[in-house]
Coordinates of C-alpha atoms in Angstrom, one line a residue:
M127 CA 2.0 27.7 24.6
A128 CA 0.7 25.7 27.7
A129 CA -0.1 22.4 27.4
V130 CA -3.6 21.1 27.2
T131 CA -4.6 19.2 30.0
L132 CA -6.4 15.8 29.5
L133 CA -9.9 17.1 30.6
E134 CA -9.8 19.9 28.5
R135 CA -9.0 17.8 25.4
L136 CA -12.0 15.7 26.9
K137 CA -14.2 18.4 26.6
R138 CA -13.0 20.1 23.3
D139 CA -13.4 16.4 21.8
W140 CA -16.2 15.0 23.6
T141 CA -18.4 14.7 20.2
L142 CA -15.6 12.7 18.3
L143 CA -15.0 10.5 21.5
A144 CA -19.0 10.1 21.5
L145 CA -18.6 9.0 18.3
C146 CA -16.1 6.3 18.9
L147 CA -17.9 5.0 21.5
P148 CA -20.5 2.4 20.0
G149 CA -17.5 0.9 18.2
V150 CA -15.4 1.0 21.2
L151 CA -17.7 -0.9 23.1
Y152 CA -18.5 -3.3 20.4
F153 CA -14.7 -4.4 20.5
V154 CA -14.4 -4.4 24.3
A155 CA -17.6 -6.8 24.5
F156 CA -16.9 -9.4 21.4
F157 CA -13.2 -9.1 21.0
Y158 CA -11.4 -8.1 24.2
V159 CA -13.8 -9.4 26.8
P160 CA -14.0 -13.2 25.6
L161 CA -10.5 -13.2 25.5
L162 CA -10.3 -14.0 29.3
G163 CA -12.1 -17.7 28.3
N164 CA -8.8 -18.6 27.1
V165 CA -8.3 -19.5 30.5
I166 CA -10.1 -22.7 29.5
A167 CA -6.9 -23.9 27.7
F168 CA -5.6 -24.5 31.2
K169 CA -8.5 -26.5 32.5
D170 CA -10.4 -29.7 32.2
Y171 CA -13.6 -27.3 31.5
A172 CA -17.0 -29.2 31.9
P173 CA -19.8 -26.9 31.2
F174 CA -21.9 -27.7 34.1
L175 CA -18.9 -27.0 36.2
G176 CA -18.6 -23.4 35.0
I177 CA -14.6 -22.0 34.4
A178 CA -14.4 -21.6 38.1
G179 CA -15.4 -24.8 38.9
S180 CA -13.5 -26.6 36.4
P181 CA -9.9 -28.2 37.6
W182 CA -6.5 -26.9 36.3
V183 CA -4.8 -29.1 34.4
G184 CA -1.7 -27.0 33.4
L185 CA -0.2 -27.6 30.0
D186 CA -2.0 -30.8 29.4
N187 CA -4.5 -29.5 26.8
F188 CA -1.5 -28.6 25.1
V189 CA 0.4 -31.8 25.2
M190 CA -2.6 -33.7 23.9
L191 CA -3.2 -31.2 20.9
L192 CA 0.6 -31.3 20.0
E193 CA 0.0 -35.3 19.9
E194 CA -2.9 -35.4 17.9
P195 CA -2.5 -36.2 14.4
E196 CA -5.8 -34.8 13.1
F197 CA -4.5 -31.3 14.7
W198 CA -1.3 -31.7 12.6
S199 CA -3.4 -32.7 9.3
A200 CA -5.5 -29.3 10.0
V201 CA -2.2 -27.5 10.4
G202 CA -0.9 -28.9 7.2
N203 CA -4.0 -27.6 5.0
T204 CA -4.1 -24.3 6.8
L205 CA -0.4 -23.5 5.8
Q206 CA -1.0 -25.1 2.3
I207 CA -4.2 -22.7 1.7
T208 CA -2.5 -19.8 3.0
A209 CA 0.9 -20.0 0.9
L210 CA -1.8 -20.6 -2.3
Q211 CA -3.5 -17.3 -1.3
L212 CA -0.2 -15.5 -0.6
V213 CA 1.1 -16.4 -3.9
L214 CA -2.0 -16.3 -6.0
Y215 CA -4.6 -14.2 -3.8
F216 CA -2.6 -11.3 -2.4
P217 CA -1.4 -9.8 -5.4
A218 CA -4.5 -9.9 -7.3
P219 CA -6.0 -7.0 -5.7
I220 CA -2.8 -4.7 -6.6
A221 CA -2.8 -6.0 -10.1
L222 CA -6.7 -5.1 -10.3
A223 CA -6.2 -1.4 -9.0
L224 CA -3.2 -0.8 -11.3
L225 CA -5.4 -2.0 -14.2
L226 CA -8.5 0.3 -12.9
N227 CA -6.1 3.2 -12.6
S228 CA -4.7 2.7 -16.1
L229 CA -8.5 3.2 -17.3
I230 CA -9.1 6.6 -19.2
G231 CA -12.7 6.8 -19.0
H232 CA -14.3 7.8 -15.8
R233 CA -17.3 6.0 -16.3
I234 CA -15.7 2.8 -17.4
K235 CA -13.9 2.7 -14.3
R236 CA -16.7 3.3 -12.2
F237 CA -18.4 0.7 -14.1
I238 CA -16.0 -1.9 -13.3
Q239 CA -15.6 -0.9 -9.6
T240 CA -19.0 -1.3 -8.8
V241 CA -19.0 -4.8 -10.9
V242 CA -16.0 -6.3 -9.1
Y243 CA -16.9 -5.0 -5.5
L244 CA -20.2 -6.8 -5.5
P245 CA -19.0 -10.2 -4.9
H246 CA -17.5 -9.3 -1.7
F247 CA -21.2 -8.4 -0.3
L248 CA -22.3 -12.4 -1.0
S249 CA -22.1 -14.7 1.4
W250 CA -20.3 -17.9 1.3
V251 CA -23.6 -19.5 1.0
V252 CA -24.2 -18.0 -1.9
V253 CA -20.9 -18.2 -3.3
V254 CA -20.2 -21.7 -2.9
A255 CA -23.7 -22.4 -4.6
M256 CA -22.7 -20.5 -7.6
F257 CA -19.5 -22.5 -8.0
Q258 CA -21.4 -25.4 -7.8
Q259 CA -23.9 -24.2 -10.4
V260 CA -20.7 -23.7 -12.9
I261 CA -18.3 -26.4 -12.1
G262 CA -20.2 -28.8 -10.4
G263 CA -21.0 -32.2 -11.5
A264 CA -24.0 -31.1 -13.2
G265 CA -22.9 -27.3 -13.7
T266 CA -22.8 -25.1 -16.6
V267 CA -19.0 -25.8 -17.5
S268 CA -19.0 -29.5 -16.5
S269 CA -22.1 -30.0 -18.8
F270 CA -20.8 -28.2 -21.8
L271 CA -17.6 -29.8 -21.7
N272 CA -19.2 -33.3 -21.3
S273 CA -21.0 -32.9 -24.1
H274 CA -18.1 -32.3 -26.1
G275 CA -16.3 -35.3 -25.2
I276 CA -14.3 -33.8 -22.5
T277 CA -14.9 -35.3 -19.1
I278 CA -13.6 -33.0 -15.9
G279 CA -15.8 -34.8 -13.2
N280 CA -17.3 -32.8 -10.4
L281 CA -14.7 -30.0 -9.3
M282 CA -16.6 -29.3 -6.3
S283 CA -15.8 -32.7 -4.7
N284 CA -12.2 -33.4 -5.8
A285 CA -9.9 -33.3 -2.9
D286 CA -6.8 -33.0 -5.3
T287 CA -7.7 -29.6 -6.4
F288 CA -9.9 -28.2 -3.6
K289 CA -7.0 -26.0 -2.1
L290 CA -6.9 -24.1 -5.8
L291 CA -10.8 -24.0 -5.5
V292 CA -11.0 -22.3 -2.4
T293 CA -8.3 -20.1 -3.4
A294 CA -10.1 -19.1 -6.8
Q295 CA -13.3 -18.6 -4.5
V296 CA -11.4 -15.9 -2.6
I297 CA -10.0 -14.2 -5.3
W298 CA -13.5 -13.9 -7.2
K299 CA -15.2 -12.9 -3.8
D300 CA -12.8 -10.6 -2.5
C301 CA -10.2 -9.4 -5.1
G302 CA -12.5 -6.3 -5.9
W303 CA -13.2 -5.2 -2.3
G304 CA -9.1 -5.6 -1.6
T305 CA -8.3 -3.1 -4.3
I306 CA -10.0 0.0 -2.7
I307 CA -7.0 0.6 -0.3
F308 CA -4.5 0.5 -3.2
L309 CA -6.3 2.5 -5.2
A310 CA -6.6 5.0 -2.7
A311 CA -3.0 5.0 -2.3
I312 CA -2.4 5.3 -5.8
T313 CA -4.5 8.6 -6.0
A314 CA -2.4 9.8 -3.5
I315 CA 0.7 10.1 -5.5
D316 CA 2.0 13.1 -6.7
M317 CA 1.4 13.7 -10.4
S318 CA 4.0 15.7 -11.4
Q319 CA 6.4 12.3 -11.0
Y320 CA 4.5 10.8 -13.7
E321 CA 5.0 14.1 -15.7
A322 CA 8.6 14.5 -15.3
A323 CA 9.0 10.7 -15.9
A324 CA 7.2 10.9 -19.4
I325 CA 9.2 14.2 -19.7
D326 CA 12.8 11.8 -19.3
G327 CA 11.1 9.3 -21.8
A328 CA 9.9 6.6 -19.4
D329 CA 7.4 4.5 -20.9
W330 CA 4.0 3.3 -19.1
K331 CA 6.2 0.3 -18.0
R332 CA 8.9 2.0 -16.2
R333 CA 6.4 4.9 -15.1
L334 CA 4.5 1.8 -13.5
W335 CA 7.6 0.4 -11.9
H336 CA 9.5 3.3 -10.9
V337 CA 6.7 5.7 -9.7
T338 CA 3.5 3.8 -8.9
L339 CA 4.9 0.6 -7.3
P340 CA 7.3 2.8 -5.2
G341 CA 4.6 5.2 -4.2
I342 CA 2.4 2.0 -2.7
R343 CA 5.1 0.2 -1.3
S344 CA 4.7 1.0 2.4
V345 CA 0.9 0.0 1.8
I346 CA 1.5 -3.1 0.3
L347 CA 4.1 -3.9 3.3
M348 CA 1.2 -2.5 5.7
M349 CA -1.7 -4.9 3.9
L350 CA 1.0 -7.7 4.0
I351 CA 1.8 -7.7 7.8
L352 CA -1.7 -7.5 8.6
R353 CA -2.1 -10.5 6.3
L354 CA 0.6 -12.3 8.1
G355 CA -1.3 -11.6 11.6
D356 CA -4.3 -13.6 10.1
I357 CA -2.5 -16.2 8.3
L358 CA -3.9 -19.1 10.0
S359 CA -7.7 -18.0 9.2
V360 CA -8.5 -19.4 5.9
G361 CA -12.1 -19.0 6.2
F362 CA -14.2 -20.9 8.5
E363 CA -17.8 -20.4 7.1
Q364 CA -16.1 -21.7 3.5
M365 CA -14.5 -24.5 4.6
V366 CA -17.6 -25.8 6.7
L367 CA -19.8 -25.7 3.5
Q368 CA -17.5 -27.7 1.5
R369 CA -15.8 -30.1 4.0
E370 CA -18.4 -32.8 3.6
A371 CA -17.9 -32.7 0.0
V372 CA -14.3 -33.2 -0.2
G373 CA -13.6 -34.8 3.1
A374 CA -12.0 -33.9 5.9
G375 CA -8.5 -35.1 4.9
A376 CA -8.3 -32.2 2.4
A377 CA -10.7 -29.0 4.2
E378 CA -10.0 -29.6 8.0
V379 CA -8.3 -26.4 8.7
I380 CA -7.6 -25.3 12.4
D381 CA -10.8 -23.2 12.9
T382 CA -13.1 -26.2 11.7
Y383 CA -10.9 -28.5 14.0
V384 CA -11.9 -26.3 16.9
Y385 CA -15.1 -25.9 15.8
Y386 CA -15.9 -29.9 15.6
H387 CA -13.7 -30.9 18.3
G388 CA -14.7 -28.2 21.0
I389 CA -18.6 -27.6 20.0
R390 CA -19.5 -30.7 18.7
D391 CA -17.3 -33.2 20.3
G392 CA -17.3 -31.1 23.7
D393 CA -13.5 -31.3 24.1
W394 CA -13.3 -27.7 25.1
G395 CA -10.1 -27.5 26.6
M396 CA -7.8 -28.9 23.9
S397 CA -9.7 -26.7 21.0
T398 CA -9.2 -23.7 23.2
A399 CA -5.8 -24.4 23.2
A400 CA -5.4 -24.8 19.6
G401 CA -7.3 -21.6 19.0
L402 CA -4.9 -19.8 21.6
M403 CA -2.1 -21.2 19.6
K404 CA -3.4 -20.1 16.5
G405 CA -3.8 -16.6 17.6
L406 CA -0.5 -16.3 19.5
I407 CA 1.4 -17.6 16.6
G408 CA -0.8 -14.5 14.3
A409 CA 0.5 -11.9 17.2
A410 CA 4.3 -13.0 17.0
L411 CA 4.1 -12.9 13.1
I412 CA 2.8 -9.4 13.1
Y413 CA 5.5 -8.5 15.5
A414 CA 8.3 -10.2 13.4
A415 CA 7.3 -8.5 10.2
N416 CA 6.5 -5.5 11.6
K417 CA 10.3 -5.2 12.8
L418 CA 11.1 -6.3 9.3
A419 CA 9.6 -3.3 8.0
H420 CA 11.5 -1.0 10.4
R421 CA 14.9 -2.6 8.8
F422 CA 14.1 -1.8 5.4
G423 CA 13.1 2.0 6.4
E424 CA 9.2 1.4 6.3
Q425 CA 6.9 2.8 8.8
G426 CA 4.7 -0.6 9.4
I427 CA 1.6 -0.6 11.3
Y428 CA 3.1 1.0 14.4
R429 CA 6.4 2.0 16.3

């Protein structure tokens, strides 16, 4: 069989390539071209001089960044929130997908899926406002408890519980949406495996442990690897909306540090260095986690 040339493949698949073109152009224009701006991290950038006219400073921005106490405070807050989200949020869509899959009634399943998907489409402005109305100082829950002699204060402005609060907000908003991939993976499991396990006397717990979870293990690992790559991004808009209520000491993360020091204070070089470091650490984590997945015999996200 003669090999198909590149020109022949282009003629054969031109309709599919045309459909992909808008998406490719979007990523090139808004993701890959802006990467060239990372050169600012090595310059004493001044907007009126431009990138080309700003003098080179080498690694000075990185040195100043590592000597900045506010940066390390932002790193600490980011890692704490990330750890909470990995422990509490990452398993939540898996558990919800397993629960939805166990429902027998198709209409009930579709109704619950629709309800848990809806919060994903709400903006963080709406989500934060809803939480304020429920557990804020004058919120529904706070007012009810106060009327019964239980004082909890304003949880929306409590710096001590802020990290748990933002994790709960993420779970409420995106847990349902995160179940889509896991539900798709569960439906791809061969039903004969469940039938064979039932014939062997396995109850629902053993079928869950020995059939369902092994069947979606590769998907879980893939999603975990992708999450590790985004581990230092914990929600810029969510943090900015609540930063004033709890203070920078509790809500300052790397993304808000870059925003306030770069755009507001005009320290473009050091803030770009912070963003570049975050991206490099994320890329290194993806590479290391993918290699580890290969060691355990899994596909990972690339070979």
